[in-house]
PDB file of C-alpha atoms in Angstrom:
ATOM      1  CA  PHE A  41     -42.556 -26.518 -70.096  1.00 64.00           C
ATOM      2  CA  THR A  42     -43.999 -23.197 -68.122  1.00 69.00           C
ATOM      3  CA  TYR A  43     -41.523 -23.925 -64.689  1.00 69.00           C
ATOM      4  CA  VAL A  44     -38.443 -25.315 -66.165  1.00 72.00           C
ATOM      5  CA  LEU A  45     -37.667 -24.368 -70.085  1.00 75.00           C
ATOM      6  CA  ARG A  46     -40.176 -21.124 -69.644  1.00 77.00           C
ATOM      7  CA  LEU A  47     -42.260 -22.334 -72.638  1.00 75.00           C
ATOM      8  CA  PRO A  48     -45.812 -22.171 -73.748  1.00 73.00           C
ATOM      9  CA  GLN A  49     -47.771 -25.131 -73.100  1.00 64.00           C
ATOM     10  CA  PRO A  50     -48.264 -27.454 -76.104  1.00 63.00           C
ATOM     11  CA  VAL A  51     -51.057 -27.194 -78.345  1.00 60.00           C
ATOM     12  CA  ALA A  52     -53.229 -29.978 -77.442  1.00 61.00           C
ATOM     13  CA  ASP A  53     -56.302 -30.589 -75.891  1.00 60.00           C
ATOM     14  CA  GLN A  54     -55.519 -29.451 -72.003  1.00 65.00           C
ATOM     15  CA  SER A  55     -58.700 -30.896 -70.221  1.00 73.00           C
ATOM     16  CA  PRO A  56     -56.660 -33.551 -68.689  1.00 77.00           C
ATOM     17  CA  ARG A  57     -53.860 -31.225 -67.132  1.00 76.00           C
ATOM     18  CA  LEU A  58     -56.660 -28.676 -65.904  1.00 81.00           C
ATOM     19  CA  LEU A  59     -58.842 -31.424 -64.608  1.00 84.00           C
ATOM     20  CA  GLY A  60     -55.833 -32.565 -62.676  1.00 84.00           C
ATOM     21  CA  SER A  61     -55.582 -29.201 -61.726  1.00 84.00           C
ATOM     22  CA  VAL A  62     -58.700 -28.579 -60.143  1.00 86.00           C
ATOM     23  CA  ALA A  63     -58.468 -31.833 -58.716  1.00 88.00           C
ATOM     24  CA  HIS A  64     -54.940 -31.083 -56.694  1.00 87.00           C
ATOM     25  CA  ALA A  65     -56.273 -27.653 -55.665  1.00 87.00           C
ATOM     26  CA  LEU A  66     -59.418 -29.608 -54.503  1.00 89.00           C
ATOM     27  CA  VAL A  67     -57.944 -32.333 -52.170  1.00 88.00           C
ATOM     28  CA  GLU A  68     -55.527 -29.535 -50.959  1.00 89.00           C
ATOM     29  CA  THR A  69     -58.426 -27.149 -49.919  1.00 89.00           C
ATOM     30  CA  TYR A  70     -60.365 -30.104 -48.567  1.00 90.00           C
ATOM     31  CA  VAL A  71     -57.115 -31.124 -46.402  1.00 89.00           C
ATOM     32  CA  ARG A  72     -56.509 -27.581 -45.526  1.00 89.00           C
ATOM     33  CA  GLU A  73     -60.034 -27.175 -44.073  1.00 90.00           C
ATOM     34  CA  ALA A  74     -59.742 -30.593 -42.449  1.00 89.00           C
ATOM     35  CA  GLN A  75     -56.473 -29.470 -40.560  1.00 87.00           C
ATOM     36  CA  THR A  76     -57.882 -25.913 -39.800  1.00 89.00           C
ATOM     37  CA  THR A  77     -61.013 -27.444 -38.283  1.00 90.00           C
ATOM     38  CA  GLY A  78     -59.591 -30.606 -36.824  1.00 86.00           C
ATOM     39  CA  THR A  79     -62.280 -32.803 -38.558  1.00 87.00           C
ATOM     40  CA  PRO A  80     -62.571 -33.664 -42.047  1.00 87.00           C
ATOM     41  CA  PRO A  81     -65.654 -31.498 -43.760  1.00 88.00           C
ATOM     42  CA  PRO A  82     -68.352 -33.767 -44.751  1.00 91.00           C
ATOM     43  CA  LEU A  83     -68.049 -34.355 -48.421  1.00 90.00           C
ATOM     44  CA  ASP A  84     -71.063 -32.726 -49.515  1.00 92.00           C
ATOM     45  CA  ARG A  85     -68.910 -29.657 -48.692  1.00 90.00           C
ATOM     46  CA  LEU A  86     -66.797 -30.516 -51.843  1.00 91.00           C
ATOM     47  CA  PRO A  87     -69.290 -28.505 -54.472  1.00 90.00           C
ATOM     48  CA  ALA A  88     -68.753 -25.431 -52.700  1.00 89.00           C
ATOM     49  CA  LEU A  89     -65.341 -25.710 -52.109  1.00 87.00           C
ATOM     50  CA  ALA A  90     -64.705 -26.077 -56.005  1.00 86.00           C
ATOM     51  CA  ARG A  91     -66.977 -23.344 -56.769  1.00 83.00           C
ATOM     52  CA  ALA A  92     -64.506 -21.022 -54.295  1.00 84.00           C
ATOM     53  CA  LEU A  93     -61.843 -22.430 -56.093  1.00 81.00           C
ATOM     54  CA  LEU A  94     -63.008 -22.078 -60.074  1.00 78.00           C
ATOM     55  CA  SER A  95     -64.729 -18.418 -59.099  1.00 77.00           C
ATOM     56  CA  GLY A  96     -63.386 -15.698 -61.026  1.00 66.00           C
ATOM     57  CA  THR A  97     -61.513 -17.800 -63.613  1.00 63.00           C
ATOM     58  CA  ALA A  98     -61.335 -16.518 -67.454  1.00 58.00           C
ATOM     59  CA  ARG A  99     -62.534 -20.313 -68.670  1.00 59.00           C
ATOM     60  CA  PRO A 100     -66.054 -20.390 -69.963  1.00 58.00           C
ATOM     61  CA  GLU A 101     -68.792 -21.397 -67.221  1.00 63.00           C
ATOM     62  CA  ALA A 102     -69.573 -24.556 -69.037  1.00 57.00           C
ATOM     63  CA  THR A 103     -66.126 -25.649 -69.003  1.00 62.00           C
ATOM     64  CA  THR A 104     -65.689 -24.815 -65.435  1.00 71.00           C
ATOM     65  CA  ALA A 105     -68.903 -26.713 -64.544  1.00 79.00           C
ATOM     66  CA  GLY A 106     -68.051 -29.344 -66.163  1.00 81.00           C
ATOM     67  CA  LEU A 107     -64.390 -29.202 -64.851  1.00 81.00           C
ATOM     68  CA  ALA A 108     -65.747 -28.921 -61.065  1.00 85.00           C
ATOM     69  CA  ARG A 109     -68.408 -31.921 -61.451  1.00 89.00           C
ATOM     70  CA  GLU A 110     -65.280 -34.316 -62.752  1.00 89.00           C
ATOM     71  CA  ALA A 111     -62.921 -33.230 -60.419  1.00 89.00           C
ATOM     72  CA  ILE A 112     -65.561 -33.345 -57.296  1.00 92.00           C
ATOM     73  CA  GLU A 113     -66.709 -36.921 -58.548  1.00 91.00           C
ATOM     74  CA  LEU A 114     -62.929 -38.129 -58.556  1.00 89.00           C
ATOM     75  CA  VAL A 115     -62.014 -36.413 -55.108  1.00 90.00           C
ATOM     76  CA  ARG A 116     -65.067 -37.565 -53.444  1.00 90.00           C
ATOM     77  CA  ALA A 117     -64.665 -41.159 -54.803  1.00 87.00           C
ATOM     78  CA  TRP A 118     -61.176 -41.228 -53.182  1.00 85.00           C
ATOM     79  CA  LEU A 119     -62.031 -39.484 -49.733  1.00 86.00           C
ATOM     80  CA  SER A 120     -64.951 -42.133 -49.139  1.00 85.00           C
ATOM     81  CA  ARG A 121     -62.354 -44.862 -49.580  1.00 83.00           C
ATOM     82  CA  TRP A 122     -59.165 -42.967 -47.743  1.00 80.00           C
ATOM     83  CA  THR A 123     -58.601 -41.362 -44.473  1.00 75.00           C
ATOM     84  CA  VAL A 124     -56.611 -38.283 -44.525  1.00 73.00           C
ATOM     85  CA  PRO A 125     -54.035 -38.429 -41.923  1.00 84.00           C
ATOM     86  CA  LEU A 126     -54.680 -35.063 -40.323  1.00 83.00           C
ATOM     87  CA  ALA A 127     -52.715 -35.867 -36.921  1.00 85.00           C
ATOM     88  CA  GLN A 128     -49.646 -36.671 -38.649  1.00 91.00           C
ATOM     89  CA  THR A 129     -49.525 -33.941 -41.774  1.00 89.00           C
ATOM     90  CA  VAL A 130     -46.844 -31.629 -41.871  1.00 90.00           C
ATOM     91  CA  GLY A 131     -47.193 -30.407 -45.270  1.00 89.00           C
ATOM     92  CA  ILE A 132     -49.462 -29.718 -48.037  1.00 90.00           C
ATOM     93  CA  GLU A 133     -48.458 -28.855 -51.421  1.00 89.00           C
ATOM     94  CA  HIS A 134     -44.981 -28.258 -49.817  1.00 89.00           C
ATOM     95  CA  ALA A 135     -42.405 -26.770 -52.024  1.00 92.00           C
ATOM     96  CA  LEU A 136     -38.811 -27.910 -51.364  1.00 94.00           C
ATOM     97  CA  ALA A 137     -35.794 -27.247 -53.413  1.00 95.00           C
ATOM     98  CA  ILE A 138     -32.219 -28.343 -52.994  1.00 96.00           C
ATOM     99  CA  ASP A 139     -28.529 -27.871 -54.492  1.00 95.00           C
ATOM    100  CA  VAL A 140     -26.055 -30.441 -56.051  1.00 95.00           C
ATOM    101  CA  ARG A 141     -24.502 -31.113 -52.405  1.00 95.00           C
ATOM    102  CA  GLY A 142     -28.440 -31.751 -51.547  1.00 93.00           C
ATOM    103  CA  GLU A 143     -28.840 -28.914 -49.159  1.00 95.00           C
ATOM    104  CA  ARG A 144     -31.814 -27.120 -48.618  1.00 95.00           C
ATOM    105  CA  VAL A 145     -32.165 -23.758 -50.628  1.00 96.00           C
ATOM    106  CA  ALA A 146     -34.776 -21.546 -51.554  1.00 95.00           C
ATOM    107  CA  TRP A 147     -37.094 -22.646 -54.418  1.00 93.00           C
ATOM    108  CA  ASP A 148     -36.335 -19.596 -56.428  1.00 94.00           C
ATOM    109  CA  ALA A 149     -32.362 -19.898 -55.754  1.00 95.00           C
ATOM    110  CA  PRO A 150     -30.190 -19.838 -59.004  1.00 95.00           C
ATOM    111  CA  ASP A 151     -28.332 -22.937 -57.434  1.00 95.00           C
ATOM    112  CA  ALA A 152     -31.336 -25.152 -56.832  1.00 95.00           C
ATOM    113  CA  PHE A 153     -30.741 -28.426 -58.582  1.00 94.00           C
ATOM    114  CA  LEU A 154     -33.991 -30.338 -57.734  1.00 94.00           C
ATOM    115  CA  ARG A 155     -37.214 -28.785 -57.255  1.00 94.00           C
ATOM    116  CA  GLY A 156     -40.585 -30.550 -56.007  1.00 92.00           C
ATOM    117  CA  ARG A 157     -44.061 -30.127 -54.855  1.00 91.00           C
ATOM    118  CA  LEU A 158     -45.162 -32.781 -52.266  1.00 92.00           C
ATOM    119  CA  ASP A 159     -48.764 -33.426 -52.490  1.00 91.00           C
ATOM    120  CA  LEU A 160     -49.228 -34.425 -48.488  1.00 91.00           C
ATOM    121  CA  VAL A 161     -46.634 -35.125 -46.245  1.00 94.00           C
ATOM    122  CA  ALA A 162     -47.033 -36.934 -43.011  1.00 93.00           C
ATOM    123  CA  VAL A 163     -44.592 -37.712 -40.244  1.00 95.00           C
ATOM    124  CA  GLU A 164     -45.095 -40.390 -37.360  1.00 94.00           C
ATOM    125  CA  GLY A 165     -41.912 -40.683 -35.322  1.00 94.00           C
ATOM    126  CA  ARG A 166     -39.187 -40.764 -37.762  1.00 95.00           C
ATOM    127  CA  GLN A 167     -41.109 -42.345 -40.449  1.00 95.00           C
ATOM    128  CA  ALA A 168     -42.359 -39.790 -43.286  1.00 95.00           C
ATOM    129  CA  THR A 169     -44.751 -40.840 -46.150  1.00 94.00           C
ATOM    130  CA  VAL A 170     -45.648 -38.505 -49.340  1.00 94.00           C
ATOM    131  CA  TYR A 171     -48.973 -38.858 -50.610  1.00 92.00           C
ATOM    132  CA  ASP A 172     -48.765 -38.064 -54.440  1.00 90.00           C
ATOM    133  CA  TRP A 173     -52.487 -37.842 -55.939  1.00 86.00           C
ATOM    134  CA  LYS A 174     -52.913 -38.712 -59.819  1.00 85.00           C
ATOM    135  CA  SER A 175     -55.834 -37.736 -61.561  1.00 82.00           C
ATOM    136  CA  GLY A 176     -55.025 -39.676 -64.997  1.00 75.00           C
ATOM    137  CA  TRP A 177     -55.622 -43.103 -66.389  1.00 68.00           C
ATOM    138  CA  LEU A 178     -52.184 -44.688 -66.240  1.00 69.00           C
ATOM    139  CA  THR A 179     -51.017 -46.046 -63.340  1.00 66.00           C
ATOM    140  CA  GLU A 180     -47.719 -47.100 -61.977  1.00 68.00           C
ATOM    141  CA  ASP A 181     -47.635 -50.946 -60.586  1.00 70.00           C
ATOM    142  CA  ASP A 182     -45.599 -50.994 -56.964  1.00 68.00           C
ATOM    143  CA  GLU A 183     -42.688 -52.611 -59.160  1.00 73.00           C
ATOM    144  CA  GLY A 184     -42.571 -49.671 -61.302  1.00 73.00           C
ATOM    145  CA  LEU A 185     -42.854 -47.043 -58.877  1.00 71.00           C
ATOM    146  CA  ARG A 186     -39.923 -48.702 -57.078  1.00 71.00           C
ATOM    147  CA  ARG A 187     -37.846 -48.053 -60.265  1.00 76.00           C
ATOM    148  CA  ALA A 188     -39.603 -44.736 -60.518  1.00 81.00           C
ATOM    149  CA  TRP A 189     -37.054 -41.342 -60.259  1.00 85.00           C
ATOM    150  CA  ALA A 190     -39.956 -39.234 -58.193  1.00 86.00           C
ATOM    151  CA  PRO A 191     -39.812 -41.276 -54.966  1.00 87.00           C
ATOM    152  CA  GLY A 192     -36.231 -40.859 -54.815  1.00 90.00           C
ATOM    153  CA  CYS A 193     -36.600 -37.357 -55.617  1.00 92.00           C
ATOM    154  CA  TYR A 194     -39.100 -37.015 -52.819  1.00 92.00           C
ATOM    155  CA  ALA A 195     -36.734 -38.884 -50.247  1.00 92.00           C
ATOM    156  CA  ALA A 196     -33.765 -36.325 -51.406  1.00 94.00           C
ATOM    157  CA  LEU A 197     -36.009 -33.412 -50.773  1.00 94.00           C
ATOM    158  CA  LEU A 198     -37.411 -34.586 -47.443  1.00 93.00           C
ATOM    159  CA  TRP A 199     -34.195 -35.344 -46.213  1.00 93.00           C
ATOM    160  CA  ALA A 200     -32.773 -31.939 -46.885  1.00 93.00           C
ATOM    161  CA  TRP A 201     -35.626 -30.496 -45.025  1.00 90.00           C
ATOM    162  CA  ALA A 202     -35.835 -33.429 -42.062  1.00 91.00           C
ATOM    163  CA  PRO A 203     -32.152 -34.815 -41.830  1.00 90.00           C
ATOM    164  CA  ARG A 204     -33.609 -37.221 -38.608  1.00 93.00           C
ATOM    165  CA  LEU A 205     -35.817 -39.164 -40.583  1.00 94.00           C
ATOM    166  CA  GLU A 206     -34.845 -42.578 -41.083  1.00 95.00           C
ATOM    167  CA  THR A 207     -37.550 -43.787 -43.847  1.00 94.00           C
ATOM    168  CA  VAL A 208     -39.585 -42.017 -46.461  1.00 94.00           C
ATOM    169  CA  ALA A 209     -42.303 -44.017 -48.194  1.00 93.00           C
ATOM    170  CA  VAL A 210     -44.008 -42.568 -51.542  1.00 92.00           C
ATOM    171  CA  GLU A 211     -48.131 -43.756 -52.124  1.00 91.00           C
ATOM    172  CA  TYR A 212     -49.594 -42.799 -55.399  1.00 88.00           C
ATOM    173  CA  HIS A 213     -53.118 -42.417 -54.855  1.00 87.00           C
ATOM    174  CA  TYR A 214     -55.063 -43.003 -58.287  1.00 86.00           C
ATOM    175  CA  LEU A 215     -58.286 -40.505 -57.698  1.00 85.00           C
ATOM    176  CA  ARG A 216     -59.955 -42.381 -60.801  1.00 83.00           C
ATOM    177  CA  THR A 217     -59.570 -46.228 -59.796  1.00 82.00           C
ATOM    178  CA  GLY A 218     -58.751 -46.223 -55.671  1.00 82.00           C
ATOM    179  CA  ARG A 219     -55.733 -47.777 -56.448  1.00 83.00           C
ATOM    180  CA  VAL A 220     -52.618 -47.150 -54.355  1.00 85.00           C
ATOM    181  CA  ALA A 221     -49.104 -48.181 -55.254  1.00 85.00           C
ATOM    182  CA  ARG A 222     -46.443 -47.968 -52.273  1.00 86.00           C
ATOM    183  CA  THR A 223     -42.706 -48.122 -52.072  1.00 86.00           C
TER     184      THR A 223
END
């Protein structure tokens, strides 16, 4: 709605979208801090990171506190089960765009055919893994993910960025359940 069609968001309960945005930003902030320091911060640092992310927002304090609490719970549960691949991480919220020929172009280029923000990209040798975290209740099973369009789009974007990659794997990490779907 906003980025492609330039339309206002549909009128509905925006809580799930806001929660997803806060959870994504919290994971991104946590991983960036881990990269900067070379070690993952303790999980009890999450509330401070969430407060910093939400400070100065126009939302009512009760809404902000509720969003922060729910996002912290989701991210804490996920991080307690998963190890961030710090040594191999090459991109966090990495914005990539390609034209119709599959050539890399600037994000805002008028000839951009496909744009994508990859939550986390790790590269080991010639293998890349895209980690995509999901905060909703719906999940893809491994078979559904193999038929989904997003993994192919991620691969196309990454191959334009790093053509020497031999394989691209995609993992959807479901924050609510801890489930990981791979293709």
